Amino acid sequence: MVAPLYTTASGLLFHAGKIIIITVGLPARGKTHISRALERYLRWMGVKTQVVSLGDYRRKTLGGAQKLPPDYFTLGEKSPETIALRKKISDGCEQVIWEFFEGGGQVVIYDANNGTQAARQQLADKFDKKGIHVVMLESLCDNKEIIETNIRSVKISSPDYRGWDPDQAVKDYYSRIRDHEKYYEPVEETSWPFIRIINVGEKIILNNIQGYLQSRIVFFLMNIHNRFRTIYFARSGQSLIEHSYKADSDLSPAGWEYAERLKEFVMERRAKSLEAQSTPTDRKLVIWTSTRHRTHHIAWPFLASAQSLATHQGHMGQGIVSAVVTPEPETIQVASPEAIAISLTIPTGTSITPTPLSISTTASEASDPSPTLSNKAPASPSVAHMPVNIKVKYYPEDWDRFTKDPYAFRAPRAESYHDLSVRLEPILIELEREQEGLLITGHASVIRCLLAYLIGLPASEIPVIEIACGDLLEVVPASYGVQSQAFHFWDGPGRKGEGAGAGGEGGFEKDENNFYENYAEDTKGKKVIVTGTHGTDDVDVMRA
């Protein structure tokens, strides 16, 4: 299972020792995307992992390509100056790797071309002599569309091509690729374990993979892709009976207004996103919800719009709406053991007035066996709605443990954030597999865990991530990290953290009794929560 389950004195997990993963492949083959995604997953497992990128280190040390000798990126005969510069960069990267291992790190992903057998062998021998396990990770790609997309979306935006005309930058990068192709040697040596990925997940070939951790790495790599998509997160709207898990009540009138506004805002943001990426507008939007009524019904306006559109265009039943009910907990499990994945294809920019739509599902609507999934932050359902002063008075020891470590605290008959993170492993894999745009509606605790995984936050920061009702979180996975923003779209009943009266904006009373649900969610005046990446850059997340 993922999420850090335990720690050891050495800092190493799963009896796997220290591992260096040496990436191999021509430029623009998705090596950086694969490296960053794997780093994120291993860190979530609790494995101390770092990507060491030769290109990033070279840019930080020497600057952009404009400052380099003309023969720096060509193979074959080189000038003494170029040989010295390249040796300086490679030696510097190796020093960073050794420092990470000596500091307690367990896995290093060395992101570089490593295109010749001699260079790979020399590098692998150095680490093998020191007891470091070596794994070759080769990325091959013969899909011209993937290569072109990778060049345009990632490579020409790097400092190497700052100020260049995009078409000229693409042309120059292709010339760099052609030069590497002359000397490239695929991984054929079987003396080292290797993983060969073809077309970023289309096919995978293995050799001599050993142990649990290496097997988990292979499992993860079998489920990734690099297709552009946007992931949206949103809380559910106000329900008729708040703070009662057993009631499982429907949305209130204000909750239905919230659902309608969410649909309009998501489609608006999605249209802008697809237009900015020059992406076809007929791509599907996939919606994941729990089977709690208030969360499940958030998706209904999307279905109603799609049904109205299909009726209007006269081709109902041609794939415009497809609803898939998935009762298996290991398949889609966001906030309960059963969940619903709703796939929609809605042409961007379409304005349709939704018609009432009745949906019946075959999935069980039985109560979740873990009540605290709808009463997060972690708390027993019998005390979740109590005022803070009552909790402090009657449960001082529990309260003290909770405030010291909100992530690991487990109340009686409840589960901690850690327990939830471990149970979310199937969702993380499905999240990586999903290639279409995705909207996830659920409870704040579940969204916090998923968002922390995508951005790369440490587990200790999960409980204090702000997830306010009325905010849409937009996450775009990219090769060099994850770009995240929050957009405020709702001020009506159900939004937390703002009062009514003279200082209020929505004309509703702040619920002082709902401490757990409002933990770290005061978002008054906020427009953007997160604009960060993980990996080589710092992450900036607004917290309480």
Coordinates of C-alpha atoms in Angstrom, one line a residue:
M1 CA 0.0 0.0 0.0
V2 CA 1.1 3.6 -0.6
A3 CA 1.7 6.3 2.0
P4 CA 4.5 6.0 4.5
L5 CA 3.6 3.0 6.6
Y6 CA 6.7 3.0 8.8
T7 CA 10.2 4.4 9.1
T8 CA 13.6 2.7 9.8
A9 CA 16.8 3.9 11.5
S10 CA 18.5 3.8 8.1
G11 CA 15.7 5.6 6.3
L12 CA 15.5 2.8 3.8
L13 CA 12.2 0.9 3.2
F14 CA 11.1 -2.5 1.9
H15 CA 14.6 -4.1 2.4
A16 CA 15.4 -2.7 -1.1
G17 CA 18.7 -0.9 -0.4
K18 CA 19.7 2.2 -2.4
I19 CA 18.7 2.4 -6.0
I20 CA 19.8 4.6 -8.9
I21 CA 17.5 4.6 -11.9
I22 CA 19.4 5.7 -15.0
T23 CA 17.1 7.0 -17.7
V24 CA 18.0 6.3 -21.3
G25 CA 16.5 7.7 -24.5
L26 CA 16.7 10.3 -27.3
P27 CA 15.6 13.9 -26.5
A28 CA 11.8 14.5 -26.4
R29 CA 10.9 10.9 -25.5
G30 CA 9.2 11.7 -22.2
K31 CA 12.0 10.8 -19.9
T32 CA 11.5 13.9 -17.7
H33 CA 7.7 13.3 -17.5
I34 CA 8.3 9.7 -16.5
S35 CA 11.0 10.7 -13.9
R36 CA 8.9 13.3 -12.2
A37 CA 5.8 11.1 -12.1
L38 CA 7.8 8.3 -10.6
E39 CA 9.4 10.6 -8.1
R40 CA 6.0 11.8 -6.9
Y41 CA 4.7 8.2 -6.4
L42 CA 7.7 7.0 -4.6
R43 CA 7.7 10.0 -2.2
W44 CA 4.0 9.3 -1.5
M45 CA 5.1 5.8 -0.5
G46 CA 7.5 7.3 2.0
V47 CA 10.6 6.4 -0.1
K48 CA 13.2 9.3 0.0
T49 CA 13.5 10.0 -3.7
Q50 CA 15.1 12.7 -5.9
V51 CA 15.3 13.4 -9.6
V52 CA 18.7 14.7 -10.7
S53 CA 18.3 16.2 -14.1
L54 CA 21.4 16.8 -16.2
G55 CA 19.6 19.4 -18.2
D56 CA 18.4 21.3 -15.2
Y57 CA 21.8 21.2 -13.6
R58 CA 23.5 22.4 -16.8
R59 CA 21.1 25.4 -17.1
K60 CA 21.5 26.3 -13.4
T61 CA 25.3 26.1 -13.7
L62 CA 26.0 27.4 -17.2
G63 CA 22.8 29.2 -18.3
G64 CA 20.8 28.7 -21.4
A65 CA 22.0 27.2 -24.7
Q66 CA 22.9 30.6 -26.0
K67 CA 25.9 30.7 -23.6
L68 CA 27.3 27.4 -24.7
P69 CA 29.8 26.5 -27.4
P70 CA 28.2 25.6 -30.8
D71 CA 29.4 21.9 -30.5
Y72 CA 28.0 21.4 -27.0
F73 CA 24.9 19.4 -28.1
T74 CA 26.6 17.6 -31.0
L75 CA 28.2 14.2 -30.6
G76 CA 31.5 13.1 -32.0
E77 CA 34.6 15.3 -32.1
K78 CA 34.5 18.3 -29.7
S79 CA 36.6 21.2 -28.8
P80 CA 38.6 21.1 -25.5
E81 CA 36.4 23.8 -24.1
T82 CA 33.3 21.7 -24.7
I83 CA 34.8 18.6 -23.3
A84 CA 35.8 20.5 -20.1
L85 CA 32.3 21.9 -19.7
R86 CA 30.5 18.6 -20.3
K87 CA 32.8 16.9 -17.7
K88 CA 32.1 19.7 -15.2
I89 CA 28.3 19.2 -15.6
S90 CA 28.4 15.3 -15.4
D91 CA 30.8 15.4 -12.4
G92 CA 28.6 17.9 -10.7
C93 CA 25.5 15.8 -11.2
E94 CA 27.3 12.7 -9.8
Q95 CA 28.3 14.8 -6.7
V96 CA 24.6 15.7 -6.2
I97 CA 23.7 12.1 -6.4
W98 CA 26.3 11.0 -3.8
E99 CA 25.3 13.7 -1.4
F100 CA 21.7 12.6 -1.6
F101 CA 22.6 9.0 -0.9
E102 CA 24.9 10.0 2.0
G103 CA 22.2 12.1 3.5
G104 CA 19.8 9.2 3.8
G105 CA 18.2 9.1 0.4
Q106 CA 17.1 5.8 -1.1
V107 CA 16.2 6.3 -4.8
V108 CA 17.8 8.6 -7.3
I109 CA 16.4 9.0 -10.8
Y110 CA 19.2 10.3 -13.0
D111 CA 17.4 12.1 -15.9
A112 CA 19.7 12.3 -18.9
N113 CA 20.1 10.9 -22.4
N114 CA 22.8 8.3 -21.6
G115 CA 22.6 7.2 -25.2
T116 CA 25.7 5.1 -25.6
Q117 CA 26.4 1.8 -24.0
A118 CA 30.0 2.8 -23.0
A119 CA 28.7 5.8 -21.1
R120 CA 26.0 3.8 -19.3
Q121 CA 28.4 1.0 -18.4
Q122 CA 30.9 3.5 -16.9
L123 CA 28.3 5.2 -14.9
A124 CA 26.7 2.0 -13.6
D125 CA 30.0 0.5 -12.6
K126 CA 30.7 3.5 -10.4
F127 CA 27.6 3.1 -8.3
D128 CA 27.6 -0.7 -8.4
K129 CA 31.0 -0.8 -6.7
K130 CA 29.5 1.2 -3.8
G131 CA 26.6 -1.2 -3.3
I132 CA 24.0 0.9 -5.1
H133 CA 21.5 -1.1 -7.1
V134 CA 21.4 0.0 -10.8
V135 CA 18.2 -0.1 -12.9
M136 CA 18.1 1.2 -16.5
L137 CA 14.9 3.0 -17.6
E138 CA 14.8 3.4 -21.4
S139 CA 12.1 5.4 -23.1
L140 CA 11.6 4.7 -26.8
C141 CA 9.1 6.5 -28.9
D142 CA 8.3 6.2 -32.6
N143 CA 5.0 8.1 -32.4
K144 CA 5.6 11.4 -34.2
E145 CA 2.6 13.1 -32.6
I146 CA 3.9 12.4 -29.0
I147 CA 7.4 13.7 -30.0
E148 CA 6.0 16.8 -31.6
T149 CA 3.7 17.5 -28.6
N150 CA 6.5 17.0 -26.2
I151 CA 8.8 19.4 -28.1
R152 CA 6.2 22.1 -28.3
S153 CA 4.7 21.9 -24.8
V154 CA 8.0 21.3 -22.9
K155 CA 11.3 21.7 -24.7
I156 CA 10.8 25.1 -26.5
S157 CA 9.5 26.7 -23.3
S158 CA 12.8 26.0 -21.5
P159 CA 15.5 28.7 -21.0
D160 CA 17.4 27.2 -23.9
Y161 CA 14.9 28.8 -26.4
R162 CA 13.9 31.9 -24.6
G163 CA 13.1 34.6 -27.1
W164 CA 13.0 32.2 -30.0
D165 CA 10.3 31.9 -32.6
P166 CA 8.4 28.7 -31.7
D167 CA 8.7 27.2 -35.2
Q168 CA 12.4 28.0 -35.4
A169 CA 12.9 26.5 -31.9
V170 CA 11.1 23.2 -33.0
K171 CA 13.3 23.1 -36.1
D172 CA 16.5 23.5 -34.0
Y173 CA 15.4 20.9 -31.5
Y174 CA 14.7 18.4 -34.3
S175 CA 18.3 18.9 -35.6
R176 CA 19.5 18.2 -32.1
I177 CA 17.5 14.9 -32.1
R178 CA 18.9 13.9 -35.5
D179 CA 22.4 14.4 -34.3
H180 CA 21.8 12.1 -31.2
E181 CA 20.2 9.5 -33.4
K182 CA 23.5 8.9 -35.2
Y183 CA 25.1 7.6 -32.0
Y184 CA 22.2 6.3 -30.0
E185 CA 22.5 2.7 -28.8
P186 CA 19.4 1.0 -27.4
V187 CA 19.7 -0.9 -24.1
E188 CA 20.6 -4.4 -25.1
E189 CA 23.0 -5.3 -22.3
T190 CA 21.4 -7.7 -19.8
S191 CA 24.0 -7.3 -17.1
W192 CA 21.7 -4.7 -15.4
P193 CA 18.0 -4.8 -14.7
F194 CA 16.2 -2.6 -17.2
I195 CA 12.7 -1.3 -17.9
R196 CA 11.9 -0.3 -21.5
I197 CA 8.8 1.8 -22.0
I198 CA 7.6 2.3 -25.6
N199 CA 5.5 5.4 -26.5
V200 CA 5.1 6.4 -22.8
G201 CA 3.1 3.4 -21.6
E202 CA 1.9 1.7 -24.8
K203 CA 4.2 -1.2 -24.2
I204 CA 6.7 -2.2 -21.5
I205 CA 9.6 -4.7 -21.5
L206 CA 11.4 -5.9 -18.4
N207 CA 14.7 -7.6 -17.6
N208 CA 15.7 -9.0 -14.2
I209 CA 13.6 -6.7 -12.0
Q210 CA 14.1 -7.8 -8.4
G211 CA 12.4 -7.2 -5.1
Y212 CA 9.3 -5.4 -3.9
L213 CA 10.3 -1.8 -4.5
Q214 CA 11.5 -2.4 -8.0
S215 CA 8.3 -4.3 -8.7
R216 CA 6.2 -1.4 -7.4
I217 CA 8.1 0.9 -9.7
V218 CA 7.3 -1.3 -12.7
F219 CA 3.6 -1.4 -11.6
F220 CA 3.4 2.3 -11.5
L221 CA 5.1 2.8 -14.8
M222 CA 2.6 0.4 -16.4
N223 CA -0.2 2.9 -15.6
I224 CA 1.1 6.3 -16.8
H225 CA 0.8 8.4 -19.9
N226 CA 1.7 12.0 -20.9
R227 CA -1.4 13.1 -22.6
F228 CA -2.5 16.6 -21.7
R229 CA -5.5 16.7 -19.3
T230 CA -6.9 19.0 -16.5
I231 CA -8.0 17.6 -13.2
Y232 CA -10.7 19.6 -11.3
F233 CA -11.6 19.2 -7.6
A234 CA -14.7 20.6 -5.9
R235 CA -16.6 20.1 -2.6
S236 CA -20.2 19.1 -2.7
G237 CA -23.0 21.6 -2.1
Q238 CA -25.1 22.2 1.0
S239 CA -27.4 19.3 2.0
L240 CA -30.8 19.3 3.6
I241 CA -29.4 17.8 6.8
E242 CA -25.9 19.0 7.6
H243 CA -23.5 17.3 10.0
S244 CA -25.4 13.9 10.0
Y245 CA -23.6 11.0 8.4
K246 CA -26.5 8.6 8.8
A247 CA -29.1 10.9 7.2
D248 CA -27.2 10.9 3.8
S249 CA -29.6 13.7 2.8
D250 CA -30.1 15.2 -0.6
L251 CA -28.9 18.6 -1.7
S252 CA -30.8 21.6 -0.4
P253 CA -32.2 24.1 -2.9
A254 CA -29.1 26.1 -2.4
G255 CA -27.1 22.9 -3.0
W256 CA -28.8 22.4 -6.4
E257 CA -28.0 26.0 -7.3
Y258 CA -24.4 25.3 -6.3
A259 CA -24.3 22.2 -8.6
E260 CA -25.7 24.2 -11.5
R261 CA -23.1 27.0 -11.0
L262 CA -20.3 24.4 -10.7
K263 CA -21.3 22.9 -14.0
E264 CA -21.3 26.3 -15.7
F265 CA -18.0 27.3 -14.2
V266 CA -16.2 24.0 -15.0
M267 CA -17.3 24.1 -18.6
E268 CA -16.1 27.7 -18.8
R269 CA -12.7 26.9 -17.4
R270 CA -12.5 23.7 -19.5
A271 CA -13.2 25.6 -22.7
K272 CA -10.4 28.1 -22.0
S273 CA -8.0 25.3 -21.1
L274 CA -8.6 23.4 -24.3
E275 CA -8.4 26.5 -26.4
A276 CA -5.1 27.5 -24.8
Q277 CA -3.6 24.1 -25.6
S278 CA -5.1 23.9 -29.1
T279 CA -6.8 20.7 -28.0
P280 CA -9.8 19.2 -29.8
T281 CA -13.0 20.4 -28.1
D282 CA -14.7 17.0 -28.4
R283 CA -12.7 15.4 -25.6
K284 CA -14.6 13.7 -22.8
L285 CA -15.0 15.1 -19.3
V286 CA -15.0 12.3 -16.7
I287 CA -16.6 12.8 -13.4
W288 CA -15.9 10.8 -10.2
T289 CA -18.2 11.1 -7.2
S290 CA -19.0 9.1 -4.1
T291 CA -22.4 7.5 -3.7
R292 CA -23.4 9.9 -1.0
H293 CA -26.5 11.6 -2.3
R294 CA -25.2 15.2 -2.0
T295 CA -22.0 14.4 -3.9
H296 CA -23.5 12.0 -6.4
H297 CA -26.1 14.6 -7.4
I298 CA -23.5 17.3 -8.0
A299 CA -23.0 15.5 -11.4
W300 CA -26.6 15.6 -12.4
P301 CA -26.5 19.0 -14.1
F302 CA -23.7 17.8 -16.4
L303 CA -25.8 14.8 -17.4
A304 CA -28.8 16.9 -17.9
S305 CA -26.9 19.3 -20.2
A306 CA -25.5 16.4 -22.2
Q307 CA -28.9 14.8 -22.6
S308 CA -30.5 18.1 -23.7
L309 CA -27.7 18.6 -26.2
A310 CA -28.2 15.1 -27.6
T311 CA -31.9 15.6 -27.9
H312 CA -31.4 19.0 -29.5
Q313 CA -29.0 17.6 -32.1
G314 CA -31.2 14.6 -32.8
H315 CA -28.6 11.9 -32.2
M316 CA -29.5 10.6 -28.8
G317 CA -27.6 7.3 -28.1
Q318 CA -24.5 8.1 -30.2
G319 CA -22.2 8.3 -27.3
I320 CA -22.9 11.8 -26.0
V321 CA -23.7 10.5 -22.5
S322 CA -22.4 7.4 -20.9
A323 CA -22.7 6.6 -17.2
V324 CA -20.7 3.8 -15.7
V325 CA -21.5 2.5 -12.3
T326 CA -18.5 0.8 -10.7
P327 CA -19.3 -0.9 -7.4
E328 CA -15.8 -2.5 -6.9
P329 CA -14.0 -0.7 -4.2
E330 CA -10.6 -1.3 -5.8
T331 CA -11.6 0.4 -9.0
I332 CA -13.1 3.8 -8.2
Q333 CA -13.2 4.6 -4.5
V334 CA -13.2 8.3 -3.5
A335 CA -15.3 8.8 -0.5
S336 CA -17.1 5.4 0.0
P337 CA -16.6 1.8 -1.0
E338 CA -18.7 2.3 -4.1
A339 CA -18.5 5.1 -6.5
I340 CA -19.7 6.3 -9.8
A341 CA -17.6 7.3 -12.8
I342 CA -19.6 9.4 -15.3
S343 CA -18.1 10.0 -18.7
L344 CA -19.4 13.0 -20.6
T345 CA -18.6 14.3 -24.1
I346 CA -19.9 17.9 -24.2
P347 CA -18.8 20.2 -27.0
T348 CA -17.0 23.1 -25.5
G349 CA -18.8 26.4 -25.6
T350 CA -22.3 24.9 -25.9
S351 CA -25.0 26.8 -23.9
I352 CA -27.8 24.4 -22.9
T353 CA -30.5 24.8 -20.3
P354 CA -30.6 21.6 -18.4
T355 CA -33.8 19.6 -18.2
P356 CA -34.7 17.5 -15.2
L357 CA -33.0 14.1 -15.3
S358 CA -33.8 11.0 -13.3
I359 CA -30.8 8.7 -12.6
S360 CA -31.0 5.3 -11.1
T361 CA -27.9 3.3 -10.2
T362 CA -27.3 -0.4 -9.6
A363 CA -24.5 0.3 -7.0
S364 CA -25.4 -0.2 -3.4
E365 CA -26.2 3.0 -1.5
A366 CA -25.4 1.4 1.8
S367 CA -23.6 3.4 4.5
D368 CA -19.9 3.6 4.3
P369 CA -18.3 1.3 6.9
S370 CA -15.9 4.0 7.8
P371 CA -18.1 6.9 9.0
T372 CA -15.4 9.5 9.3
L373 CA -14.9 9.7 5.5
S374 CA -17.8 12.2 5.6
N375 CA -16.8 13.7 8.9
K376 CA -13.3 14.8 8.3
A377 CA -11.0 16.0 9.6
P378 CA -10.7 12.7 11.5
A379 CA -13.2 12.5 14.3
S380 CA -15.7 10.1 15.7
P381 CA -19.1 10.8 14.2
S382 CA -20.7 11.3 17.6
V383 CA -18.4 14.3 18.4
A384 CA -17.7 15.7 14.9
H385 CA -20.3 18.5 15.3
M386 CA -19.4 19.5 18.8
P387 CA -18.0 23.0 19.5
V388 CA -14.3 23.2 20.2
N389 CA -14.7 24.1 23.9
I390 CA -16.9 21.0 24.5
K391 CA -14.2 18.8 22.8
V392 CA -11.5 20.3 24.9
K393 CA -13.5 19.9 28.1
Y394 CA -14.7 16.3 27.7
Y395 CA -12.0 14.8 25.5
P396 CA -8.8 16.6 26.5
E397 CA -6.4 13.8 25.8
D398 CA -7.8 13.1 22.3
W399 CA -7.8 16.8 21.6
D400 CA -4.2 17.1 22.6
R401 CA -3.2 14.2 20.4
F402 CA -5.1 15.7 17.5
T403 CA -3.6 19.1 17.7
K404 CA -0.1 17.6 18.0
D405 CA -0.4 15.4 14.9
P406 CA -3.6 15.9 12.9
Y407 CA -2.4 13.6 10.1
A408 CA -1.8 10.5 12.3
F409 CA -4.6 11.1 14.9
R410 CA -7.2 8.4 14.9
A411 CA -10.3 9.0 17.0
P412 CA -12.4 6.0 18.5
R413 CA -14.4 4.3 15.8
A414 CA -12.8 6.4 13.1
E415 CA -9.8 6.6 10.8
S416 CA -6.9 9.0 10.5
Y417 CA -5.7 10.9 7.4
H418 CA -3.0 8.3 7.2
D419 CA -5.5 5.5 7.1
L420 CA -7.4 7.3 4.3
S421 CA -4.2 7.9 2.4
V422 CA -3.4 4.2 2.4
R423 CA -6.9 3.3 1.3
L424 CA -6.7 5.7 -1.6
E425 CA -4.0 3.8 -3.5
P426 CA -6.4 2.4 -6.1
I427 CA -7.6 5.9 -6.8
L428 CA -4.0 7.2 -7.3
I429 CA -3.4 4.5 -9.9
E430 CA -6.7 5.2 -11.7
L431 CA -5.8 9.0 -11.5
E432 CA -2.6 8.3 -13.3
R433 CA -4.3 6.0 -15.9
E434 CA -7.1 8.4 -16.8
Q435 CA -6.3 10.3 -20.0
E436 CA -9.4 12.5 -20.2
G437 CA -10.3 15.7 -18.3
L438 CA -11.4 14.7 -14.8
L439 CA -13.7 16.3 -12.2
I440 CA -13.6 14.8 -8.7
T441 CA -16.3 15.9 -6.3
G442 CA -16.0 14.6 -2.7
H443 CA -15.3 15.5 0.9
A444 CA -12.5 17.9 1.7
S445 CA -10.4 15.2 3.4
V446 CA -10.3 13.0 0.3
I447 CA -9.5 16.0 -1.9
R448 CA -6.7 17.0 0.4
C449 CA -5.1 13.6 0.1
L450 CA -5.4 13.5 -3.7
L451 CA -4.2 17.1 -4.1
A452 CA -1.2 16.4 -1.8
Y453 CA -0.2 13.5 -3.9
L454 CA -0.4 15.4 -7.2
I455 CA 1.5 18.5 -5.9
G456 CA 4.0 16.5 -4.0
L457 CA 3.3 17.8 -0.4
P458 CA 4.6 15.9 2.6
A459 CA 2.0 13.9 4.6
S460 CA 2.2 16.2 7.6
E461 CA 0.7 19.1 5.5
I462 CA -2.3 17.2 4.3
P463 CA -4.7 18.3 7.1
V464 CA -4.0 22.0 6.6
I465 CA -4.6 22.3 2.8
E466 CA -7.5 24.7 2.2
I467 CA -10.4 23.1 0.4
A468 CA -13.3 25.5 0.7
C469 CA -16.8 25.0 -0.6
G470 CA -17.3 27.3 -3.4
D471 CA -13.7 27.0 -4.8
L472 CA -12.8 25.0 -7.9
L473 CA -9.3 23.6 -7.8
E474 CA -7.7 23.2 -11.2
V475 CA -4.6 20.9 -11.5
V476 CA -2.6 20.4 -14.7
P477 CA 0.1 17.7 -14.5
A478 CA 3.1 18.6 -16.6
S479 CA 6.6 17.3 -17.3
Y480 CA 8.4 19.6 -14.9
G481 CA 5.8 19.6 -12.1
V482 CA 2.2 20.3 -11.5
Q483 CA 0.5 23.7 -12.0
S484 CA -2.4 24.3 -9.6
Q485 CA -4.8 27.2 -9.2
A486 CA -8.0 27.8 -7.2
F487 CA -11.0 29.8 -8.6
H488 CA -13.8 31.1 -6.4
F489 CA -17.2 30.7 -8.0
W490 CA -19.8 30.5 -5.1
D491 CA -20.7 32.7 -2.2
G492 CA -24.1 31.2 -1.3
P493 CA -25.1 29.0 1.6
G494 CA -22.7 26.2 2.3
R495 CA -19.6 28.2 1.8
K496 CA -17.4 28.0 4.9
G497 CA -15.4 30.6 6.7
E498 CA -17.4 33.8 6.0
G499 CA -20.0 35.4 8.2
A500 CA -23.2 37.2 7.5
G501 CA -24.5 40.6 8.6
A502 CA -22.3 43.6 8.3
G503 CA -19.1 41.7 7.5
G504 CA -20.7 38.9 5.5
E505 CA -20.9 38.6 1.8
G506 CA -23.4 35.8 1.4
G507 CA -26.1 36.6 3.9
F508 CA -25.7 33.4 5.8
E509 CA -24.4 32.5 9.3
K510 CA -21.0 31.0 9.9
D511 CA -21.4 27.6 11.5
E512 CA -19.2 27.8 14.6
N513 CA -20.0 24.2 15.6
N514 CA -18.5 22.7 12.5
F515 CA -14.9 22.9 13.6
Y516 CA -13.5 19.8 11.9
E517 CA -15.1 20.4 8.6
N518 CA -13.8 24.0 8.6
Y519 CA -10.3 23.1 9.9
A520 CA -7.9 25.2 7.8
E521 CA -10.6 26.5 5.5
D522 CA -10.8 30.2 6.2
T523 CA -10.5 31.5 2.6
K524 CA -11.9 35.0 2.9
G525 CA -10.6 37.3 0.1
K526 CA -8.7 34.5 -1.6
K527 CA -8.6 34.2 -5.4
V528 CA -5.7 31.9 -6.0
I529 CA -4.6 29.2 -3.6
V530 CA -1.8 27.3 -5.3
T531 CA 0.5 28.1 -8.1
G532 CA 3.3 25.7 -7.6
T533 CA 5.3 22.8 -8.9
H534 CA 7.2 20.0 -7.2
G535 CA 10.6 18.6 -7.9
T536 CA 13.3 21.2 -8.6
D537 CA 11.1 24.1 -7.5
D538 CA 9.5 24.9 -4.2
V539 CA 5.8 24.4 -3.6
D540 CA 3.7 27.4 -2.3
V541 CA 0.4 26.3 -0.8
M542 CA -1.8 28.7 1.1
R543 CA -2.5 27.3 4.6
A544 CA -4.4 28.4 7.7

